[in-house]
Coordinates of N, CA, C and O and ligand atoms in Angstrom, one line a residue:
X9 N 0.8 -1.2 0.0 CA 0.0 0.0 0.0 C 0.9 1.3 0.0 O 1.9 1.3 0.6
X10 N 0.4 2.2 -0.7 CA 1.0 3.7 -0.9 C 0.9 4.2 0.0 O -0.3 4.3 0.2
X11 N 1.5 4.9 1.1 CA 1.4 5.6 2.2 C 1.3 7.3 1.5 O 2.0 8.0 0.7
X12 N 0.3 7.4 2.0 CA -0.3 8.7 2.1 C 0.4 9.7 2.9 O 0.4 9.6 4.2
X13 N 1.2 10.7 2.3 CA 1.8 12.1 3.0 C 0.8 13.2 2.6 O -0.1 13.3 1.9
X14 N 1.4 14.2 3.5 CA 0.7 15.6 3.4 C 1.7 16.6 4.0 O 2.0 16.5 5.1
X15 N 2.3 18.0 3.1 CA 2.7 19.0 3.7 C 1.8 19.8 4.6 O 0.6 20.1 4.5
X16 N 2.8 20.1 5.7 CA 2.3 20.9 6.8 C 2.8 22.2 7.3 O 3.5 21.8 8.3
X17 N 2.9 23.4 7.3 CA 3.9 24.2 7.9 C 3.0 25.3 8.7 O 2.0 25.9 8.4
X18 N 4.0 25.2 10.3 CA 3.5 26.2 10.9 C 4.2 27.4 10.3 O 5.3 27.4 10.0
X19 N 3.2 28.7 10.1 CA 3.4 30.0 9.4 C 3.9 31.0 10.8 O 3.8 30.9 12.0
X20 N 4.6 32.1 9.9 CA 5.3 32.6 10.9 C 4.5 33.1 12.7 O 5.0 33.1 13.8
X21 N 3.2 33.4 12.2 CA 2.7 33.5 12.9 C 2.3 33.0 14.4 O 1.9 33.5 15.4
X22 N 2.6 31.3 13.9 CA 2.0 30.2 14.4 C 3.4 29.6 15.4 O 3.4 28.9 16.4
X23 N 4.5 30.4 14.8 CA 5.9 30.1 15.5 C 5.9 32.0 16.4 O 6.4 32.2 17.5
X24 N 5.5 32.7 15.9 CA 5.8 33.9 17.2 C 4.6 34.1 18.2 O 4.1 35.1 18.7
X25 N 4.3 33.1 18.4 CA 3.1 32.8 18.8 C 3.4 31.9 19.8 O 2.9 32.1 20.9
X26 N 4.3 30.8 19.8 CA 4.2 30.1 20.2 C 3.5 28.7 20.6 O 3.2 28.3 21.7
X27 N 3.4 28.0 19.0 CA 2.2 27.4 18.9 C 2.8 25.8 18.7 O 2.1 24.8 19.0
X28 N 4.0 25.8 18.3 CA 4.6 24.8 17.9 C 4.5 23.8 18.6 O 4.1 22.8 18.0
X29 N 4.8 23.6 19.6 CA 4.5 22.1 20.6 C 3.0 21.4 20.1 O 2.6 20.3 19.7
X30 N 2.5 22.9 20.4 CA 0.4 22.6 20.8 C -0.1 22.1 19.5 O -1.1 21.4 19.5
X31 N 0.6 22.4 18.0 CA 0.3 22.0 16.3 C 0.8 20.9 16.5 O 0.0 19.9 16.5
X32 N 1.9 20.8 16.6 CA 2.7 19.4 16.5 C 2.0 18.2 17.3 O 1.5 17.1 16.8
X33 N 1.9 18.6 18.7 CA 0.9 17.2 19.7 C -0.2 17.3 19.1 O -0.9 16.3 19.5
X34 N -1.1 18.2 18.1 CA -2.1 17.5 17.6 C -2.7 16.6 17.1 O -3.7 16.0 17.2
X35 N -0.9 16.6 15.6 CA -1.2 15.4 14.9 C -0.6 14.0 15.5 O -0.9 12.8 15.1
X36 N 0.3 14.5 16.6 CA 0.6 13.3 17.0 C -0.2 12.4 17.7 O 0.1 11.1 17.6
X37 N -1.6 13.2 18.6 CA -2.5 12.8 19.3 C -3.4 11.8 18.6 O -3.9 10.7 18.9
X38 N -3.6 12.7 17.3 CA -4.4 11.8 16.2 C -4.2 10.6 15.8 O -5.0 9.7 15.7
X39 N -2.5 10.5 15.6 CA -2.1 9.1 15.6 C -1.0 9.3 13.7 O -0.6 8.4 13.0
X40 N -0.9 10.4 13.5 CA 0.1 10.8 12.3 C 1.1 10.4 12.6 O 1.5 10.1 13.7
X41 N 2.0 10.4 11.3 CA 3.3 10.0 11.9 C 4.3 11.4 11.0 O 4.2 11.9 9.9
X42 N 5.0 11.4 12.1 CA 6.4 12.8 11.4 C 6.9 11.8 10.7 O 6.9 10.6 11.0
X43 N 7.3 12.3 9.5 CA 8.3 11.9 8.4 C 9.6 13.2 8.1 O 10.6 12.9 7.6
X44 N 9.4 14.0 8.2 CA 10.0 15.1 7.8 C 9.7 16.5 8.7 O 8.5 17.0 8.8
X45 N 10.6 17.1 9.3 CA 10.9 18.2 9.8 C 12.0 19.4 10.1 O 13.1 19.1 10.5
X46 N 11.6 20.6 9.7 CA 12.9 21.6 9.8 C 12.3 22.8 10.0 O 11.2 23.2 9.9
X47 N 13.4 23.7 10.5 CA 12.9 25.4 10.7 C 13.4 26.0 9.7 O 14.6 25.6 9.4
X48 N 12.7 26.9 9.0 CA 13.8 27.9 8.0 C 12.5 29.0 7.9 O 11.3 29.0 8.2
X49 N 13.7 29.9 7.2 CA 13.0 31.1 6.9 C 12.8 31.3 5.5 O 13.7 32.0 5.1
X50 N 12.0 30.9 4.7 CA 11.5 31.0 2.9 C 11.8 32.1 2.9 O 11.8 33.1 3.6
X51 N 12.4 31.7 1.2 CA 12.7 32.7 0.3 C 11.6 33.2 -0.2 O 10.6 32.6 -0.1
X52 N 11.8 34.6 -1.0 CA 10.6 35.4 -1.4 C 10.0 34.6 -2.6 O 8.8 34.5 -3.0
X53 N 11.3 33.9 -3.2 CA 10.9 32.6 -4.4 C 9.9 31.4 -3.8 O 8.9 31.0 -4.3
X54 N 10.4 30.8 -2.5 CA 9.8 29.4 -2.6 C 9.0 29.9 -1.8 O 8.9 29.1 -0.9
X55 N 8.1 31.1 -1.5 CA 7.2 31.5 -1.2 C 5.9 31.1 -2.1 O 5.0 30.3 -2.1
X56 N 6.5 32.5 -3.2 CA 5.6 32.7 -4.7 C 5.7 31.1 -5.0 O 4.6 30.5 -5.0
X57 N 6.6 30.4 -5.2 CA 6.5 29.1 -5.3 C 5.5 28.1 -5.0 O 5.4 27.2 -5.8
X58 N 4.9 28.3 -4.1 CA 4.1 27.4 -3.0 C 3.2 28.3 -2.8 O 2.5 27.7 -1.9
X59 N 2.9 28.9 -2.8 CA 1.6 29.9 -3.4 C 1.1 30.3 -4.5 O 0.3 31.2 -4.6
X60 N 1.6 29.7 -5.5 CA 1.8 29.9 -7.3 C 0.4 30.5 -7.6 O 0.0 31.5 -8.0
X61 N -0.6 28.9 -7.0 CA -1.9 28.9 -7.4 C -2.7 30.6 -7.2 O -3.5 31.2 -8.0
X62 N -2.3 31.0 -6.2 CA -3.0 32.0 -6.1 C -2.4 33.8 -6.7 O -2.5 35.0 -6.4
X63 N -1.8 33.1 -7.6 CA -0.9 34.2 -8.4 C -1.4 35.7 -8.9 O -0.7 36.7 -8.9
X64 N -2.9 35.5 -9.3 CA -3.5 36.7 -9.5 C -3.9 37.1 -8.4 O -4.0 38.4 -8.4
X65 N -4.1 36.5 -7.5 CA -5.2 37.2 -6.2 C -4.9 38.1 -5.6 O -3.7 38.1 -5.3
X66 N -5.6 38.9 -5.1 CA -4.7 40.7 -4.5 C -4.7 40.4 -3.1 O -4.4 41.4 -2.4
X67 N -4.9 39.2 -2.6 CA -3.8 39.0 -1.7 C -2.5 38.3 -1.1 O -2.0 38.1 0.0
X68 N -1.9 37.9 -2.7 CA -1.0 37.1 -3.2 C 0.2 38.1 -2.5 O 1.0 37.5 -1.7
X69 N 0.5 39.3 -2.7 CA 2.1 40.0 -2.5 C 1.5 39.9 -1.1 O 2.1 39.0 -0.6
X70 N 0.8 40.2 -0.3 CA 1.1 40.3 1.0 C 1.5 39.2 1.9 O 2.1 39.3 2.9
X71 N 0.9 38.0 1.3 CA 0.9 36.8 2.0 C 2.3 36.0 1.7 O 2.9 35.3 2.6
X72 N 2.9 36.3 0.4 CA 4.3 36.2 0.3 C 5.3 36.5 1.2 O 6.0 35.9 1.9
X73 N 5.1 37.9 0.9 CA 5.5 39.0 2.1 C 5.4 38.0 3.2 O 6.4 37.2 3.4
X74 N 4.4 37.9 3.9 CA 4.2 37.5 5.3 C 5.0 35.8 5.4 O 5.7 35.3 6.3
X75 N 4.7 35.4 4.3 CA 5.5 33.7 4.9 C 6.8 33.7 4.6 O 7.6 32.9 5.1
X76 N 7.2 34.8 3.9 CA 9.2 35.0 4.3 C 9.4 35.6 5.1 O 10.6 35.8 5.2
X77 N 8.7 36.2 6.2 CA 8.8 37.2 6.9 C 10.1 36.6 7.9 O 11.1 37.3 8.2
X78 N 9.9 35.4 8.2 CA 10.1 35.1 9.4 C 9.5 33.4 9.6 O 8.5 33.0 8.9
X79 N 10.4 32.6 10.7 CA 10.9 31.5 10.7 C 9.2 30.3 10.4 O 8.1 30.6 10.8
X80 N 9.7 29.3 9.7 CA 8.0 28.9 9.5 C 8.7 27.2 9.8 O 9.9 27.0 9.6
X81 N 7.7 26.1 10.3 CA 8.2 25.0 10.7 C 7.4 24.4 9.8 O 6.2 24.5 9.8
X82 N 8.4 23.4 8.7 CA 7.8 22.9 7.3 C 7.9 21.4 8.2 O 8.7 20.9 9.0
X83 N 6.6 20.9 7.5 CA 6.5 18.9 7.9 C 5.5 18.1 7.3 O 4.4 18.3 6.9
X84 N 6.2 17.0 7.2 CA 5.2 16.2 6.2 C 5.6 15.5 7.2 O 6.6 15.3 7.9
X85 N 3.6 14.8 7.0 CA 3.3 13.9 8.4 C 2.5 12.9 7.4 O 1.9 13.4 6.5
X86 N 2.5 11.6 7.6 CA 2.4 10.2 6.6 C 0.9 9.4 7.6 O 0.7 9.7 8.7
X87 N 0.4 8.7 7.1 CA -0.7 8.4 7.8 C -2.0 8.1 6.9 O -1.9 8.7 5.8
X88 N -3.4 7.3 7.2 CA -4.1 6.9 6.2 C -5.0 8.0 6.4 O -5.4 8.3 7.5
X89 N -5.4 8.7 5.0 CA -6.4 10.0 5.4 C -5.9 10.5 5.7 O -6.6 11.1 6.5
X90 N -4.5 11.2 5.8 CA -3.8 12.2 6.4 C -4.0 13.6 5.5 O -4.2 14.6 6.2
X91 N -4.0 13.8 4.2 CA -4.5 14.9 3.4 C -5.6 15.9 4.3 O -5.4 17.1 4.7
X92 N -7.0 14.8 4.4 CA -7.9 15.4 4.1 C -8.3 15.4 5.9 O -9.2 16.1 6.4
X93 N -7.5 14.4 6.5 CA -7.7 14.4 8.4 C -7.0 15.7 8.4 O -7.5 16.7 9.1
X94 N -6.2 15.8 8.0 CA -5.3 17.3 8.3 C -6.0 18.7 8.1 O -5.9 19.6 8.9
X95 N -6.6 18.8 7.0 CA -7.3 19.8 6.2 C -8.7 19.6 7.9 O -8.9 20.3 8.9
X96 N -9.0 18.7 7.5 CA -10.2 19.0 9.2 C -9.4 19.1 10.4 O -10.1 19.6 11.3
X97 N -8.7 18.9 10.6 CA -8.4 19.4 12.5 C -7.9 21.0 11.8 O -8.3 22.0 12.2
X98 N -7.0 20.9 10.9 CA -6.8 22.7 10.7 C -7.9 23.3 11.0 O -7.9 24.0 12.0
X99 N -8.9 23.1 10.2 CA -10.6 23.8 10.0 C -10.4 24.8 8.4 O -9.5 24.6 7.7
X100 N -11.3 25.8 8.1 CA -11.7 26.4 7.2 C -10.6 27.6 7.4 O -10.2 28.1 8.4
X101 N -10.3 27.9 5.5 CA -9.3 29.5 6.3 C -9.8 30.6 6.7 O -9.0 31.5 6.8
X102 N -10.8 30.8 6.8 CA -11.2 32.0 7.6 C -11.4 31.7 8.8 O -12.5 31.1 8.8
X103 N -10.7 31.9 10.1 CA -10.4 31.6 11.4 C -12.3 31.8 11.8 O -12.9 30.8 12.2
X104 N -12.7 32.7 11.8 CA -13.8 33.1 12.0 C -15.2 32.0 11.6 O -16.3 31.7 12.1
X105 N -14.4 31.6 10.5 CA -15.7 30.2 10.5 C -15.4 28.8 10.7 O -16.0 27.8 10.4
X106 N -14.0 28.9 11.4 CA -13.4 27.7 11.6 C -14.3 27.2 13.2 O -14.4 28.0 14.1
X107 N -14.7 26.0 13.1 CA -15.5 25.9 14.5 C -14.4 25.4 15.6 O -13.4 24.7 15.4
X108 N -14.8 25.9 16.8 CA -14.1 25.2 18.2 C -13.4 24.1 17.7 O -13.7 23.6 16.7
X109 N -12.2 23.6 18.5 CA -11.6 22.2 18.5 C -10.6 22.5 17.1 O -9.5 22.1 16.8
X110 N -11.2 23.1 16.7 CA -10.1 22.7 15.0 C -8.9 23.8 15.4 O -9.0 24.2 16.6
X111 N -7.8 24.3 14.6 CA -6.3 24.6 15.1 C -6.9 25.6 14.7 O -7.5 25.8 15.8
X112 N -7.3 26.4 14.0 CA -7.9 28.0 13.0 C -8.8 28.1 14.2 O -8.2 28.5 15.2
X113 N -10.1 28.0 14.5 CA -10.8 27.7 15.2 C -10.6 28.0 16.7 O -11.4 28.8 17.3
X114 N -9.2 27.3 17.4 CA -9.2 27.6 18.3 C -7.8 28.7 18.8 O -7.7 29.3 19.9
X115 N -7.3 28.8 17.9 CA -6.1 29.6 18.3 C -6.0 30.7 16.9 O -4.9 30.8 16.3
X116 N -6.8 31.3 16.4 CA -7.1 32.3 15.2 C -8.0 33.2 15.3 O -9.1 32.9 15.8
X117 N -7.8 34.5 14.8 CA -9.0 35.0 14.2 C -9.1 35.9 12.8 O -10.2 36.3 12.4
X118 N -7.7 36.0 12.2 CA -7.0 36.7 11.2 C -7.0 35.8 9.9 O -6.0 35.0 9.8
X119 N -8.2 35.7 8.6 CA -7.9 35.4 7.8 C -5.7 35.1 6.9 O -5.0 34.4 6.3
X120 N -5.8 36.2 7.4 CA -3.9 36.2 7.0 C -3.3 36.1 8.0 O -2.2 36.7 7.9
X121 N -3.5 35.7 8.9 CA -2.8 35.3 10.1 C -3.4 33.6 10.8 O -3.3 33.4 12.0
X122 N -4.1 32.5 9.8 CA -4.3 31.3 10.4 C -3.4 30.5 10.6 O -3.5 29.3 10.3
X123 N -2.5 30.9 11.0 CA -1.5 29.9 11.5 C -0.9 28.6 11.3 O 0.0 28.1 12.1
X124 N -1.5 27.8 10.0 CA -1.0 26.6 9.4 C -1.3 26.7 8.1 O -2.4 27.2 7.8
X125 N -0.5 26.2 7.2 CA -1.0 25.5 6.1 C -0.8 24.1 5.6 O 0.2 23.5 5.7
X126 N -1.9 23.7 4.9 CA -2.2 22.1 5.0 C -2.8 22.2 3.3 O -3.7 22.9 2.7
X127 N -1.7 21.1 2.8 CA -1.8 20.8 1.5 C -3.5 20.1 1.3 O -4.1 19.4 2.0
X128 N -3.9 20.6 0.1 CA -5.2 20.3 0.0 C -5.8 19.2 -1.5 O -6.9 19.4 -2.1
X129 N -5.4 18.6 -1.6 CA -5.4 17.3 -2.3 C -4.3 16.8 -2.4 O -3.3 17.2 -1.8
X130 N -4.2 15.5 -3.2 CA -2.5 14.6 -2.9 C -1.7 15.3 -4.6 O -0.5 15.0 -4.8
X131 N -2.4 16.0 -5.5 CA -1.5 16.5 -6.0 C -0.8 17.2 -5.6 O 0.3 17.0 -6.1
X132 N -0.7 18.4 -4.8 CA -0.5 19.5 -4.2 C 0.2 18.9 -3.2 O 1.1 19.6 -2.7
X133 N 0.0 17.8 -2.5 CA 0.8 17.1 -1.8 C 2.0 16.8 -2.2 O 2.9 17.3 -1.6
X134 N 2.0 16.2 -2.9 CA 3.4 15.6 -4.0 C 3.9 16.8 -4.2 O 5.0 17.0 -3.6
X135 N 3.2 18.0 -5.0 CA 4.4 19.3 -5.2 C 4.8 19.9 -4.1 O 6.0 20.3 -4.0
X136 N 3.8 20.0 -2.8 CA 4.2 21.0 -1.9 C 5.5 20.0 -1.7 O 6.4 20.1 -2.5
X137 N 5.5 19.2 -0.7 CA 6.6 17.9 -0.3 C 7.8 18.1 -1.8 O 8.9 18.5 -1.4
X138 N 7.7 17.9 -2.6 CA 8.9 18.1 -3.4 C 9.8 19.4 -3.4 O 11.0 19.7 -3.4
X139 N 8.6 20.3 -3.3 CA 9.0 21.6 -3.4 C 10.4 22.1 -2.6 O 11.5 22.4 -2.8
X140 N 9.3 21.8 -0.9 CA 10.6 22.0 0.4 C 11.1 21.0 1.1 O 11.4 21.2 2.3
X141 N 11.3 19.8 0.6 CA 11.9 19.1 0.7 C 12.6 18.4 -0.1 O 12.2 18.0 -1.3
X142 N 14.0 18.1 0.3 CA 15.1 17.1 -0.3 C 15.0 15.8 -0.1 O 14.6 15.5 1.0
X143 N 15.3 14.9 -0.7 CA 14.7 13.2 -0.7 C 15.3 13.0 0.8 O 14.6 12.7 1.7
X144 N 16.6 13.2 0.8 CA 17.1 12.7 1.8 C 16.8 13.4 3.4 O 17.1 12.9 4.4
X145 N 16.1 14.6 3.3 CA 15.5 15.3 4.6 C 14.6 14.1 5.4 O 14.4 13.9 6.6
X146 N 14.0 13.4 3.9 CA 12.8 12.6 4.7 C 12.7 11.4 5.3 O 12.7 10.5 4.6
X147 N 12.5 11.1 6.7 CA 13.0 10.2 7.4 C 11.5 9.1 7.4 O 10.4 9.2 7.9
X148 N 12.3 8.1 6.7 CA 11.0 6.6 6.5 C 11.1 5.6 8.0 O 12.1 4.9 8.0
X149 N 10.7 5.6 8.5 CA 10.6 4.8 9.9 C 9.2 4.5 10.0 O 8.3 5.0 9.3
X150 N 9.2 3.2 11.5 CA 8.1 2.9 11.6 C 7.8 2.6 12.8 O 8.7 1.9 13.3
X151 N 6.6 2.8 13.8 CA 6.3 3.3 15.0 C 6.3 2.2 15.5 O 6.2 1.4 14.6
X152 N 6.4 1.4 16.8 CA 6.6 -0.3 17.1 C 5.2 -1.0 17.0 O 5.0 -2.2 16.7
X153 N 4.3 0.0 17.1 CA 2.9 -0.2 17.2 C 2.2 -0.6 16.0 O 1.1 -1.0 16.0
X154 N 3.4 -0.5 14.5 CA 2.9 -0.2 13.3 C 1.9 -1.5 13.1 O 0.7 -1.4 12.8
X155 N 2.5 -2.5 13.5 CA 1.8 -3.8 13.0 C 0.3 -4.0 13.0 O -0.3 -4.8 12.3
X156 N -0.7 -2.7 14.5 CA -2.1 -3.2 14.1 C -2.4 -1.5 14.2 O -2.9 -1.1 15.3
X157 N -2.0 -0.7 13.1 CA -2.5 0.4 12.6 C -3.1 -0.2 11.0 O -2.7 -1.2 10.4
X158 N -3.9 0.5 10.7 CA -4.4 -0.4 9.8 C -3.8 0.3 8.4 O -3.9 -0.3 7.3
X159 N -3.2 1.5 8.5 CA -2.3 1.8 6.9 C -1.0 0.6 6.4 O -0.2 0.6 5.5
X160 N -1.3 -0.6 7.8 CA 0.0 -1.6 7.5 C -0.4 -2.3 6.9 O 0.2 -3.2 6.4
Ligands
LIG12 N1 -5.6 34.3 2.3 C1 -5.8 35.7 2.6 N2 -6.9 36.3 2.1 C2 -7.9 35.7 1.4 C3 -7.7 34.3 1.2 C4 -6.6 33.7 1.6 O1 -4.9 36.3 3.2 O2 -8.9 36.3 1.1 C5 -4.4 33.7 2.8 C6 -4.7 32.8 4.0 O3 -3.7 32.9 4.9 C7 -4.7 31.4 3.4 C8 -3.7 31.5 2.2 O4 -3.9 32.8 1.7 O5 -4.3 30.4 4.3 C9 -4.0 30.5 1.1 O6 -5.3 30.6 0.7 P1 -6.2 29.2 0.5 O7 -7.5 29.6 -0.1 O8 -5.3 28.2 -0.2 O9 -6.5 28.8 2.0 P2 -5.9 27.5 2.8 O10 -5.7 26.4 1.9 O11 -4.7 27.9 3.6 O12 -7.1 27.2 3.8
LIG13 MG1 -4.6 26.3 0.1

């Protein structure tokens, strides 16, 4: 079976903030598994890069702006349903309609300030993950427990 990844990055916000433990034990709680983890600060390129899609949109220079600003924690987390489990504990990007419990939801209120981004289908998966990651960053391991998770 294909194991299912998904890019994940706390945005600057989400690291001056102080959020990083509390994002991280979420997916851990869930039962995800880290494959890949680093701190850096994006270039103005692999910004626009990974925001391509929204190239026209007039809030494309600021959001650029804002995710080079300052240090962002990039991760791909492997797991079955992880794409679209991820896309729901995040919640919706407008903080304001994100409900209780979800990461937007409970620690947001700033459409440009929601504090994670979570790839949103598995193509965009594959690019985001290629994009900021190098083959060898990504660490393949397996939890002792793996044998009665059912993605085995
Ligand atoms: N964004 C914004 N204003 C908008 C729409 C989006 O500032 O009107 C920002 C917001 O931070 C969002 C990011 O652009 O997370 C990418 O937008 P997308 O629609 O892909 O939302 P996401 O996939 O992050 O929920
Ligand atoms: Mg998006």
């Amino acid at each position: 079976m294909i194991k299912e990844r998904t890019f994940l990055a706390i945005k600057p916000d989400g690291v001056q903030r102080g959020y990083i433990a509390e994002i991280i034990g979420r997916f851990e709680k869930k039962g995800f598994k880290l494959v890949g983890l680093k701190q850096l600060i994006p270039s103005k390129q692999l910004a626009q890069d990974h925001y391509g899609v929204h190239r026209e949109r007039p809030f494309f220079k600021d959001l650029v702006e804002f995710i080079s600003s300052g240090p962002v924690v990039a991760m791909i987390w492997e797991g079955e349903g992880v794409i679209l489990s991820a896309r729901k504990l995040i919640g919706p990007t407008k903080p304001l309609d994100a409900e209780p419990g979800t990461i937007r939801g409970d620690l947001a209120i700033d459409i440009g300030r929601n504090i994670i981004h979570g790839s949103d289908g598995e193509e965009t998966a594959k690019f985001e993950i290629n994009l900021w990651f190098d083959k060898h960053e990504i660490c393949d391991w397996e939890t002792s427990d793996s044998e009665w998770r059912s993605e085995n």
